Amino acid sequence: CVDYRRLNQITTKDAFPLPRIDDIYDQLTTATYFTKFDFNAGYFQVPLDKSDRPKTAFSIRDGHFQFKVLPQGLTNGPPTFQRIVNQILGPN
């Protein structure tokens, strides 16, 4: 597990709004169809720009590594992922 607290402190925060659970429940009351999505490892489906990969670098006994995909723990991970979900599914 990589601790990204120092990186998060100097990161410009993405202000993309995350949905509120009570708003989601309100939308469900008028829905006709329901579906379920499994977002297991969803962040790992989001590629990182090559210029951002060194920011995720870490070292372990076996060597030095950096993520090619969005790792857990970055402050802008949730808004980035939510933006992609909204683009795929639409805003409502």
Tab-separated table of C-alpha atoms in Angstrom:
chain	number	residue	atom	x	y	z
A	1	CYS	CA	0.000	0.000	0.000
A	2	VAL	CA	1.466	3.356	-1.049
A	3	ASP	CA	0.901	6.394	1.164
A	4	TYR	CA	0.039	9.320	-1.126
A	5	ARG	CA	-0.672	11.872	1.634
A	6	ARG	CA	2.325	14.064	0.737
A	7	LEU	CA	1.397	14.025	-2.960
A	8	ASN	CA	-2.256	14.748	-2.110
A	9	GLN	CA	-1.231	17.794	-0.046
A	10	ILE	CA	0.305	19.480	-3.107
A	11	THR	CA	-2.266	18.266	-5.630
A	12	THR	CA	-4.731	20.754	-7.100
A	13	LYS	CA	-8.090	19.334	-6.062
A	14	ASP	CA	-10.619	18.385	-8.734
A	15	ALA	CA	-13.952	20.008	-7.869
A	16	PHE	CA	-16.059	17.555	-9.896
A	17	PRO	CA	-19.106	16.799	-7.718
A	18	LEU	CA	-19.656	13.302	-6.418
A	19	PRO	CA	-23.284	12.176	-6.234
A	20	ARG	CA	-25.012	12.286	-2.866
A	21	ILE	CA	-26.584	9.023	-1.791
A	22	ASP	CA	-29.910	10.679	-0.905
A	23	ASP	CA	-30.107	12.177	-4.420
A	24	ILE	CA	-29.471	8.750	-5.913
A	25	TYR	CA	-32.257	7.235	-3.803
A	26	ASP	CA	-34.626	10.022	-4.900
A	27	GLN	CA	-33.889	9.223	-8.556
A	28	LEU	CA	-34.587	5.541	-7.943
A	29	THR	CA	-38.143	6.227	-6.760
A	30	THR	CA	-39.202	7.157	-10.301
A	31	ALA	CA	-37.105	4.561	-12.139
A	32	THR	CA	-38.723	1.899	-14.279
A	33	TYR	CA	-35.653	-0.242	-14.904
A	34	PHE	CA	-32.808	-1.114	-12.578
A	35	THR	CA	-29.380	-2.541	-13.266
A	36	LYS	CA	-26.297	-3.370	-11.281
A	37	PHE	CA	-22.680	-2.643	-12.178
A	38	ASP	CA	-19.615	-4.266	-10.679
A	39	PHE	CA	-16.920	-1.611	-10.430
A	40	ASN	CA	-14.461	-4.012	-8.819
A	41	ALA	CA	-10.973	-2.709	-9.665
A	42	GLY	CA	-12.591	0.176	-11.551
A	43	TYR	CA	-9.704	2.533	-10.868
A	44	PHE	CA	-7.350	0.048	-12.499
A	45	GLN	CA	-9.247	0.506	-15.765
A	46	VAL	CA	-8.329	4.220	-15.881
A	47	PRO	CA	-4.949	4.834	-17.556
A	48	LEU	CA	-2.617	7.497	-16.162
A	49	ASP	CA	-1.022	10.032	-18.455
A	50	LYS	CA	2.645	9.147	-18.992
A	51	SER	CA	3.702	12.450	-17.441
A	52	ASP	CA	1.834	11.592	-14.209
A	53	ARG	CA	3.182	8.073	-13.752
A	54	PRO	CA	6.421	9.108	-11.966
A	55	LYS	CA	4.296	10.802	-9.294
A	56	THR	CA	3.001	7.367	-8.276
A	57	ALA	CA	6.460	5.758	-8.045
A	58	PHE	CA	7.387	3.563	-5.104
A	59	SER	CA	10.217	1.231	-4.152
A	60	ILE	CA	10.127	-2.203	-2.609
A	61	ARG	CA	12.736	-4.884	-2.128
A	62	ASP	CA	12.102	-6.214	-5.644
A	63	GLY	CA	12.678	-2.881	-7.393
A	64	HIS	CA	11.231	0.478	-8.336
A	65	PHE	CA	7.744	0.725	-9.823
A	66	GLN	CA	5.159	3.242	-10.937
A	67	PHE	CA	1.494	2.874	-11.763
A	68	LYS	CA	0.265	2.971	-15.349
A	69	VAL	CA	-3.327	3.115	-14.105
A	70	LEU	CA	-5.156	5.125	-11.444
A	71	PRO	CA	-4.125	3.797	-8.016
A	72	GLN	CA	-6.224	3.895	-4.870
A	73	GLY	CA	-5.378	6.740	-2.502
A	74	LEU	CA	-4.988	9.708	-4.833
A	75	THR	CA	-7.139	12.671	-3.827
A	76	ASN	CA	-8.458	13.116	-7.364
A	77	GLY	CA	-9.228	9.427	-7.876
A	78	PRO	CA	-12.923	9.566	-6.898
A	79	PRO	CA	-13.814	12.631	-9.016
A	80	THR	CA	-11.841	11.268	-11.977
A	81	PHE	CA	-13.627	7.929	-11.812
A	82	GLN	CA	-17.039	9.574	-11.305
A	83	ARG	CA	-16.497	11.792	-14.352
A	84	ILE	CA	-15.811	8.701	-16.477
A	85	VAL	CA	-18.886	6.903	-15.122
A	86	ASN	CA	-21.011	9.970	-15.932
A	87	GLN	CA	-19.607	10.098	-19.461
A	88	ILE	CA	-20.473	6.446	-19.995
A	89	LEU	CA	-23.886	6.367	-18.304
A	90	GLY	CA	-24.994	9.971	-18.676
A	91	PRO	CA	-25.683	12.462	-15.886
A	92	ASN	CA	-28.956	10.859	-14.682
